[in-house]
mmCIF file of C-alpha atoms in Angstrom:
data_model
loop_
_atom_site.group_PDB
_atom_site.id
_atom_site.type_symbol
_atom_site.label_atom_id
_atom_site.label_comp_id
_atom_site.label_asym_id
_atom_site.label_seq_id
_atom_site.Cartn_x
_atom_site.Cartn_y
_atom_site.Cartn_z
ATOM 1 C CA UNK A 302 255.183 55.487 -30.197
ATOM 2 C CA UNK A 303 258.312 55.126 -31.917
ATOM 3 C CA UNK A 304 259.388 58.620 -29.846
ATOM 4 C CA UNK A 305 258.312 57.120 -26.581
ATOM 5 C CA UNK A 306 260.461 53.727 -27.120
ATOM 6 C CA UNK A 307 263.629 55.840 -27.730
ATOM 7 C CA UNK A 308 262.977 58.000 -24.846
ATOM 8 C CA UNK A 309 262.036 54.979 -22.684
ATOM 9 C CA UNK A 310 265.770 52.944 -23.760
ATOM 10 C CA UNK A 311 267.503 56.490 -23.146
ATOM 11 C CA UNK A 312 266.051 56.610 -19.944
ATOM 12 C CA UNK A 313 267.143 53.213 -19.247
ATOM 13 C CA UNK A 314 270.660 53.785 -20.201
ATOM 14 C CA UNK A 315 271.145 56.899 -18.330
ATOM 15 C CA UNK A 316 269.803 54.770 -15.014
ATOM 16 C CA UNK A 317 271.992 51.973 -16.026
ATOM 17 C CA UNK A 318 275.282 54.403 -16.315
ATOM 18 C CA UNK A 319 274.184 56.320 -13.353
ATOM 19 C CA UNK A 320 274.080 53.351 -11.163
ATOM 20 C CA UNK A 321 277.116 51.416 -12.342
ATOM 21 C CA UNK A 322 279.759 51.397 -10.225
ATOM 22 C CA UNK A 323 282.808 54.003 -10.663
ATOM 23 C CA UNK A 324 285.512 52.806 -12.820
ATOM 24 C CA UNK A 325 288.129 50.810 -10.800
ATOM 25 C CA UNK A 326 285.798 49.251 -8.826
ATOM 26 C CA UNK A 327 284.367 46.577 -11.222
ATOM 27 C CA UNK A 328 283.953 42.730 -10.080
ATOM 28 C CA UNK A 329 286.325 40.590 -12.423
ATOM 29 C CA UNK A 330 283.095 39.148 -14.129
ATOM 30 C CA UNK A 331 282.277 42.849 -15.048
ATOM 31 C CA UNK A 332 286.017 44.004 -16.413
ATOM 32 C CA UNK A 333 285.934 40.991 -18.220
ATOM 33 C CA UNK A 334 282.864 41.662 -19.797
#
């Protein structure tokens, strides 16, 4: 279970990195971040 959370949040990062926008090309809300 423990396996499958970790795998599940790693997935989930990788899907948030691969759809943030390339660097440069931030809103101000997200730079400021």
């Amino acid at each position: 279970a423990e396996t499958d959370l970790e795998t599940g949040l790693a997935r989930t990062w990788a899907w948030m990195n691969a759809a943030a926008p390339p660097a440069g090309t931030t809103p101000t809300s997200e730079r400021n971040r």
